PDB file of C-alpha atoms in Angstrom:
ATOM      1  CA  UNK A 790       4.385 -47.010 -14.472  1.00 58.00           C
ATOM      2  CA  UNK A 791       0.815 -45.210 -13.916  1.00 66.00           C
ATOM      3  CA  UNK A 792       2.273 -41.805 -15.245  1.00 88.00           C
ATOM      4  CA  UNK A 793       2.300 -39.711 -12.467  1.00 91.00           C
ATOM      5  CA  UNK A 794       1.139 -35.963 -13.509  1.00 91.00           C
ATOM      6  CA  UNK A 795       1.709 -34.152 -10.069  1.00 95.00           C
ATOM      7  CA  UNK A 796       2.915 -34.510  -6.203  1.00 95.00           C
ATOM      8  CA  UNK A 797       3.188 -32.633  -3.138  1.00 96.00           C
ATOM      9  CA  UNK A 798       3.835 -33.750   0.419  1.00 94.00           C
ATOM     10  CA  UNK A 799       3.868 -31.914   3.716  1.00 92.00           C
ATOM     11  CA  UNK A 800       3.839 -33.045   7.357  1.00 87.00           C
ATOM     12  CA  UNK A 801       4.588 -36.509   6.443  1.00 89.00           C
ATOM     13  CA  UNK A 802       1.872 -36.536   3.990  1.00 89.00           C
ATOM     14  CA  UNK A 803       2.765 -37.562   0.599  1.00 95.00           C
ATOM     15  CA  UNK A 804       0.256 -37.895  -2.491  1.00 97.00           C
ATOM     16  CA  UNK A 805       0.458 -38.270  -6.116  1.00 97.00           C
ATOM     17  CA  UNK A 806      -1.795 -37.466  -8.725  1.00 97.00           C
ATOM     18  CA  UNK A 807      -2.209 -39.643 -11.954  1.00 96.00           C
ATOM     19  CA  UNK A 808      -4.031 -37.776 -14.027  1.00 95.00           C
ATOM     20  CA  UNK A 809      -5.080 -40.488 -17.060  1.00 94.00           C
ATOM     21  CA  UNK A 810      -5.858 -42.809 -14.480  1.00 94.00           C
ATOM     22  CA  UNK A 811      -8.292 -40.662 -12.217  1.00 96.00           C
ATOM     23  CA  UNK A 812      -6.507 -41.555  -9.238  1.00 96.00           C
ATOM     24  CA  UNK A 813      -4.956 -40.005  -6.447  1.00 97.00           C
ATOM     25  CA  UNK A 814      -2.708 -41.876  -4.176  1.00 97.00           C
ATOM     26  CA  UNK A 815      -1.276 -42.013  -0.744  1.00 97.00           C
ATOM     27  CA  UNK A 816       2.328 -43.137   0.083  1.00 96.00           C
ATOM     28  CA  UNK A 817       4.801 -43.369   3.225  1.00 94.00           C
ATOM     29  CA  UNK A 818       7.370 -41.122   2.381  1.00 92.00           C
ATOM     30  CA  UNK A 819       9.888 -42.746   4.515  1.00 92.00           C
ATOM     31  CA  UNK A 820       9.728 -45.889   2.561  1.00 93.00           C
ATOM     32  CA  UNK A 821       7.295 -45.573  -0.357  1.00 92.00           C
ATOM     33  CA  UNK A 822       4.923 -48.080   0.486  1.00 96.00           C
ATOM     34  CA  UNK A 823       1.812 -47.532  -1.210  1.00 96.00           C
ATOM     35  CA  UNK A 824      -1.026 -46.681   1.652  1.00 96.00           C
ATOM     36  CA  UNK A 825      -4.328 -45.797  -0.096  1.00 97.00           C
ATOM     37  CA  UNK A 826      -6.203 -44.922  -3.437  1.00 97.00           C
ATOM     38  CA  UNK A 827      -9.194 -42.373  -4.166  1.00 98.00           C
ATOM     39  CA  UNK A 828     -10.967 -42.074  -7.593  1.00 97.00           C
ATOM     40  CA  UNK A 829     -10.701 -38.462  -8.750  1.00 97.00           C
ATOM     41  CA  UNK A 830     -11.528 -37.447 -12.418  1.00 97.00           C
ATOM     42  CA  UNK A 831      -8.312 -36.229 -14.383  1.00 96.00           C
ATOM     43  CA  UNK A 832      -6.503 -34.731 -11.174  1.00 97.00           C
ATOM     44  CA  UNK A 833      -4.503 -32.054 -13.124  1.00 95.00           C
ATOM     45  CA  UNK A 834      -2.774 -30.496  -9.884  1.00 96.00           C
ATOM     46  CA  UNK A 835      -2.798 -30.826  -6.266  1.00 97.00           C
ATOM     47  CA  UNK A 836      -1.420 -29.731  -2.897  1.00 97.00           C
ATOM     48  CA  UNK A 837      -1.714 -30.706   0.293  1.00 97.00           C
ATOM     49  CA  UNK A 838      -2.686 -28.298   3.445  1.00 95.00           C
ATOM     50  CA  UNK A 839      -1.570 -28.078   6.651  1.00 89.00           C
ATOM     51  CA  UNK A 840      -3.821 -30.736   8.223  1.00 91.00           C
ATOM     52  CA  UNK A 841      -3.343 -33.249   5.516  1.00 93.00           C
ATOM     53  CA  UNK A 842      -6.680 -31.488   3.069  1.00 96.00           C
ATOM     54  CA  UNK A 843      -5.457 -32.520  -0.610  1.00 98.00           C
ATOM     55  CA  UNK A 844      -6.706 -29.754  -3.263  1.00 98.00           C
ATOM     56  CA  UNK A 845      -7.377 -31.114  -6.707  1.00 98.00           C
ATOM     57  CA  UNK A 846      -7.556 -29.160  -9.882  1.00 98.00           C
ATOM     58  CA  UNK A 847     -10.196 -30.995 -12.561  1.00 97.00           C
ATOM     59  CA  UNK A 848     -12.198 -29.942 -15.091  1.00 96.00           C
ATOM     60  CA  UNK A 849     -13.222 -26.307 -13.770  1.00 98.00           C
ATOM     61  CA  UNK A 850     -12.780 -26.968 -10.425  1.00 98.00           C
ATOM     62  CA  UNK A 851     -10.701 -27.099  -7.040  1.00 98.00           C
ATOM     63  CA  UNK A 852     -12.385 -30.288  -5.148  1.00 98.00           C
ATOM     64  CA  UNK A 853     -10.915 -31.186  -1.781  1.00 98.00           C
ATOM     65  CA  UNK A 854     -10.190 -34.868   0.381  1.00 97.00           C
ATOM     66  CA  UNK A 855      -8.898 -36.401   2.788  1.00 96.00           C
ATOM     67  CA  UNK A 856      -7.088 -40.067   3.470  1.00 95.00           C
ATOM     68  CA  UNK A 857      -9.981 -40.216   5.644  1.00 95.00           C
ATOM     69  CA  UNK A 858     -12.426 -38.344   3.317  1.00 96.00           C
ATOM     70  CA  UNK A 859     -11.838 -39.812   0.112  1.00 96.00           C
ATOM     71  CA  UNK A 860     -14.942 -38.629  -1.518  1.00 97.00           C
ATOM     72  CA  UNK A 861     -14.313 -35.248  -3.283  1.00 97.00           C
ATOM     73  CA  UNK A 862     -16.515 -32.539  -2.693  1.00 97.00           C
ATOM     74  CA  UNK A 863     -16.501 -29.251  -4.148  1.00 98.00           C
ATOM     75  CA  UNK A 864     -14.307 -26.520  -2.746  1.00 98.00           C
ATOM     76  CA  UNK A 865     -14.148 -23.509  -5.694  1.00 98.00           C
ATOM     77  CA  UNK A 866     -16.112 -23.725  -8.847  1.00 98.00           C
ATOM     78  CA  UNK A 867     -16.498 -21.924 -12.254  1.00 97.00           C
ATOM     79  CA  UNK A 868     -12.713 -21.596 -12.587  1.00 98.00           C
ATOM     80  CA  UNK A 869     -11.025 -21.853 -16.755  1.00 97.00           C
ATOM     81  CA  UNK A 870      -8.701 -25.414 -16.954  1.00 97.00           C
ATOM     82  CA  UNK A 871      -7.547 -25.266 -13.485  1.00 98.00           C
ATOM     83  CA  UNK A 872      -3.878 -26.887 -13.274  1.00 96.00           C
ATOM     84  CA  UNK A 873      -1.173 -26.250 -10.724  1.00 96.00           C
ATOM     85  CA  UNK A 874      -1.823 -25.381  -7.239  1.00 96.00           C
ATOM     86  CA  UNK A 875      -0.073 -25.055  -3.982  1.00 97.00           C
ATOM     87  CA  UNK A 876      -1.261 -24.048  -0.336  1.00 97.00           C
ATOM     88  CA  UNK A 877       1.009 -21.052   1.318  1.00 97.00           C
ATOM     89  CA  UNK A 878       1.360 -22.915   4.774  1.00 95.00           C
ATOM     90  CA  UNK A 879       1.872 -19.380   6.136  1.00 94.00           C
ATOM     91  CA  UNK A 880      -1.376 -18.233   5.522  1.00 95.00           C
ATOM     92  CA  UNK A 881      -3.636 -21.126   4.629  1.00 95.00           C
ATOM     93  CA  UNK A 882      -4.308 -19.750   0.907  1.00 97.00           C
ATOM     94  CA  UNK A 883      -4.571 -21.344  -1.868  1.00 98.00           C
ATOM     95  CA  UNK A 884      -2.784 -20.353  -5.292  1.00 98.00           C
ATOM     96  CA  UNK A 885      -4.162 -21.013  -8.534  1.00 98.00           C
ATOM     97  CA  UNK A 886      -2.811 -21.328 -11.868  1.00 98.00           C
ATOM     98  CA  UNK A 887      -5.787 -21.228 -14.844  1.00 98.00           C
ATOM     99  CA  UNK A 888      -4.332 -22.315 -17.853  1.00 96.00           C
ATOM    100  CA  UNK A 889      -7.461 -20.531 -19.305  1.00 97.00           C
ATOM    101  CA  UNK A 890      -6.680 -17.326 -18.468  1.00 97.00           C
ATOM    102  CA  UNK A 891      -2.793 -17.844 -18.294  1.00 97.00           C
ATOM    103  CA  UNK A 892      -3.574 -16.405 -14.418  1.00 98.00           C
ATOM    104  CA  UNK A 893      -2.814 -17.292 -10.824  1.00 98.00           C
ATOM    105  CA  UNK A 894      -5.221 -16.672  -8.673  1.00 98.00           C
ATOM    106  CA  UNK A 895      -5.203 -16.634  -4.696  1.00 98.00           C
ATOM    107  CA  UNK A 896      -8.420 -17.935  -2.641  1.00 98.00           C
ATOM    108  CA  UNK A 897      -8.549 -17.697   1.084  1.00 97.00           C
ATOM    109  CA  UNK A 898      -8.810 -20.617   3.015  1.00 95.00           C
ATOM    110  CA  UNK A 899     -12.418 -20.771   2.889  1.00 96.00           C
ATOM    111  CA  UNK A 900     -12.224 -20.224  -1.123  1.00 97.00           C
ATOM    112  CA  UNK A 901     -13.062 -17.007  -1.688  1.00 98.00           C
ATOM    113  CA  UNK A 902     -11.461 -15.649  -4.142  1.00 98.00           C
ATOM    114  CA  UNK A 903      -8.587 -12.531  -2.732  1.00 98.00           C
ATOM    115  CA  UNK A 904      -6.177 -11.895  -5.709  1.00 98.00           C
ATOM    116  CA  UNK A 905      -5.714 -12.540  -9.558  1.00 98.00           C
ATOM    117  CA  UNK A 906      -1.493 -12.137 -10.817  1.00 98.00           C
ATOM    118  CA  UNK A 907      -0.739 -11.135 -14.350  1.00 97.00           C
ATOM    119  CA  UNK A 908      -2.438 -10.118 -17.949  1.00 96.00           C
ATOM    120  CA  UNK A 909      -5.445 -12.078 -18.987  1.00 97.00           C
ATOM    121  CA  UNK A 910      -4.384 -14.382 -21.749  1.00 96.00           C
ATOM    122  CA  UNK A 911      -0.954 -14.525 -20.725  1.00 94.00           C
ATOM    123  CA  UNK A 912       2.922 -12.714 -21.520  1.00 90.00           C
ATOM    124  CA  UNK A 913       2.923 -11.449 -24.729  1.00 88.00           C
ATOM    125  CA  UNK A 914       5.875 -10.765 -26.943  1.00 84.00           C
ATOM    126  CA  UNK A 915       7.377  -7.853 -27.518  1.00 85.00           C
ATOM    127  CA  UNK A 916       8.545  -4.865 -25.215  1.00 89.00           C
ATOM    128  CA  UNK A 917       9.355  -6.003 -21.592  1.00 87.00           C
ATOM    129  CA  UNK A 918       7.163  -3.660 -19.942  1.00 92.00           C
ATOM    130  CA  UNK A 919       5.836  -3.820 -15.739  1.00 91.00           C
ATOM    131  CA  UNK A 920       2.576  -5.884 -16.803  1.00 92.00           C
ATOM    132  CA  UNK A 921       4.296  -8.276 -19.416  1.00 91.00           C
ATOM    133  CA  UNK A 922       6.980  -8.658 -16.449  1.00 92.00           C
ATOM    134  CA  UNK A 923       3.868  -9.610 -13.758  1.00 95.00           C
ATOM    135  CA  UNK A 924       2.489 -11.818 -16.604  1.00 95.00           C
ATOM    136  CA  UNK A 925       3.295 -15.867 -17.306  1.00 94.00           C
ATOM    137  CA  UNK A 926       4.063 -17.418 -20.468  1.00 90.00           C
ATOM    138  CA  UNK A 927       5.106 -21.300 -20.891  1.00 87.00           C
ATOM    139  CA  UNK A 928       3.596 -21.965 -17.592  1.00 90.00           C
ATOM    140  CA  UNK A 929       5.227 -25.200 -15.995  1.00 90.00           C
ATOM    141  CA  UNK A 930       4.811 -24.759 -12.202  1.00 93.00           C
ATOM    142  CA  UNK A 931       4.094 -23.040  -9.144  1.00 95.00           C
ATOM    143  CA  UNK A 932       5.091 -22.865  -5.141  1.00 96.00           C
ATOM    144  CA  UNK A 933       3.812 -20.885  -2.141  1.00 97.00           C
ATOM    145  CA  UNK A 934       6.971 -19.709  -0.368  1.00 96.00           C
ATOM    146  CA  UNK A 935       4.996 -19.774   2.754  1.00 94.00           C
ATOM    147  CA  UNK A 936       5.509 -15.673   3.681  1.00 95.00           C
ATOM    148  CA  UNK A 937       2.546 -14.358   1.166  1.00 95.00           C
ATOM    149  CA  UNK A 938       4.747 -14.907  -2.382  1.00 97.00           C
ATOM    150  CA  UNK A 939       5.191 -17.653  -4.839  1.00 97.00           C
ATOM    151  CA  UNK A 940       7.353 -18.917  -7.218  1.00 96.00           C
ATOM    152  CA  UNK A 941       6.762 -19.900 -11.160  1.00 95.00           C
ATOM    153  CA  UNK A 942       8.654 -21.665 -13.481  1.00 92.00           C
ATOM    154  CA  UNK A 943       7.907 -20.986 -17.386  1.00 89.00           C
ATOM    155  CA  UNK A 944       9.710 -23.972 -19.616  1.00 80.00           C
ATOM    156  CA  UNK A 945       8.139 -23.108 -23.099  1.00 69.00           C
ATOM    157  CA  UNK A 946       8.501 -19.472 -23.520  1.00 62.00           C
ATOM    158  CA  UNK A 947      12.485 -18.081 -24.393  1.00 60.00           C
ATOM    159  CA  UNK A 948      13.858 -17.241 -22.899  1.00 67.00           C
ATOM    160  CA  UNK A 949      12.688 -19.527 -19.531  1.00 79.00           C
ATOM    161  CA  UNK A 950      12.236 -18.302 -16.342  1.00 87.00           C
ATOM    162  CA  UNK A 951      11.931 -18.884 -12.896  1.00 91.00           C
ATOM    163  CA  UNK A 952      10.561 -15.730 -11.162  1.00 94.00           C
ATOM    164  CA  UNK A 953       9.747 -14.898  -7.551  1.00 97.00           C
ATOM    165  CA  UNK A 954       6.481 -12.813  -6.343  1.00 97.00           C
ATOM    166  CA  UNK A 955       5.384 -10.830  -3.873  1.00 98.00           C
ATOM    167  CA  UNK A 956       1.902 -10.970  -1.996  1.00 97.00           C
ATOM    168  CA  UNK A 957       1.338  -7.950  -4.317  1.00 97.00           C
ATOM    169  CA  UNK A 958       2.700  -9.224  -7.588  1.00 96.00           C
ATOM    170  CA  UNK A 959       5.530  -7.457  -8.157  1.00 96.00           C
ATOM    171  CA  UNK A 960       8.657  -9.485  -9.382  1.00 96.00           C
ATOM    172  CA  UNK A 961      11.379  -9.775  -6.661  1.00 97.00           C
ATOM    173  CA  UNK A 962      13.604 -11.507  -8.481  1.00 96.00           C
ATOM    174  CA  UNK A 963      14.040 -13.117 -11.740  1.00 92.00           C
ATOM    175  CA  UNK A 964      16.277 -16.218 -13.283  1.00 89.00           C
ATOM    176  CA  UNK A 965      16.957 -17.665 -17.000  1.00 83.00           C
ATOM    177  CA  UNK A 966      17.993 -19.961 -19.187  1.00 74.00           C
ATOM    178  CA  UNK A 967      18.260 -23.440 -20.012  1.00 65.00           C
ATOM    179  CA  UNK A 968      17.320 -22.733 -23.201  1.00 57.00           C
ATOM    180  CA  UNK A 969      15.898 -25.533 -26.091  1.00 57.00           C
ATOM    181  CA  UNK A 970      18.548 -26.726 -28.205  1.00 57.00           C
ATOM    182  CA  UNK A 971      18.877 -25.585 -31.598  1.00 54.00           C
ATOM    183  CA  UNK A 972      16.575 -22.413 -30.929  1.00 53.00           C
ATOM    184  CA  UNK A 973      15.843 -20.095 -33.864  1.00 56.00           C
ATOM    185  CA  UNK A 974      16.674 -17.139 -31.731  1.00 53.00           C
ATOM    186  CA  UNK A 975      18.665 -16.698 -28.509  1.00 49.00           C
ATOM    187  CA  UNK A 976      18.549 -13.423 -26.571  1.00 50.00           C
TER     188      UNK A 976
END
């Protein structure tokens, strides 16, 4: 009933962001009992880290807290509409998406920046070339898969995909469909 905009749990730690409330909130995920509330303007991602550090995209920046912390301090800065973000447990990093720059961006643990994946401004249309294939269009979502890569999932774009990265940004592997109904073209 609060309109929950993004979750994440790991290690037992489970938090939800609700993004037109400015709230963050803490639950048991064994039995969803609601166990604490921090005030955090328009949380438009987060992720929790390996010792229970929550990440939180707003406005143009990555703040971080704590259950125990709950005042947000600053972590990175100066990014463009930070939204989605997950932690690559491997590693400790911290992936980005900028719905600003249509980018992902990886920051070491201590938030510098180490990596920016695909073409500013996005996947354009047209000829299905190495950069437009390392590029992100319809951007929905994004997870670490804990060895150096991540996932995405585009929903807007058609056709939609689900692709998997490397460390380096190359495309391992790619998935479609589940196209909009009615479309007025398929491929």
């Amino acid at each position: 009933d609060m309109d929950a905009s993004d979750m994440d749990v790991h290690a037992g730690v489970l938090v939800v962001a609700y993004e037109k409330r400015n709230a963050l909130r803490w639950y048991d995920p064994q039995n969803g009992k609601l166990l604490d509330t921090a005030e955090v303007s328009a949380p438009a991602g987060l992720a929790v880290g390996t010792d229970g550090t929550v990440f939180v995209s707003t406005g143009d920046r990555i703040v971080k807290l704590s259950q125990a912390k709950k005042t947000p301090s600053d972590f990175i800065t100066g990014l463009d509409k930070p939204g989605r973000l997950d932690v690559d447990h491997g590693s400790g990093e911290l992936l980005v998406y900028e719905s600003g720059t249509q980018q992902i961006k990886r920051f070491s643990s201590a938030g510098a920046l180490l990596q920016t994946y695909g073409a500013k401004g996005g996947r354009k249309d047209g000829l299905y070339d190495e950069v437009t294939k390392r590029s992100f269009a319809g951007f929905a979502d994004l997870c670490a898969d804990g060895h150096g890569g991540f996932y995405v999932t585009e929903s807007d774009s058609a056709p939609r995909r689900t692709s998997h990265f490397a460390k380096d940004g190359s495309v391992v592997r790619e998935w479609y469909g589940g196209q909009r109904w009615a479309p007025h073209a398929a491929p």
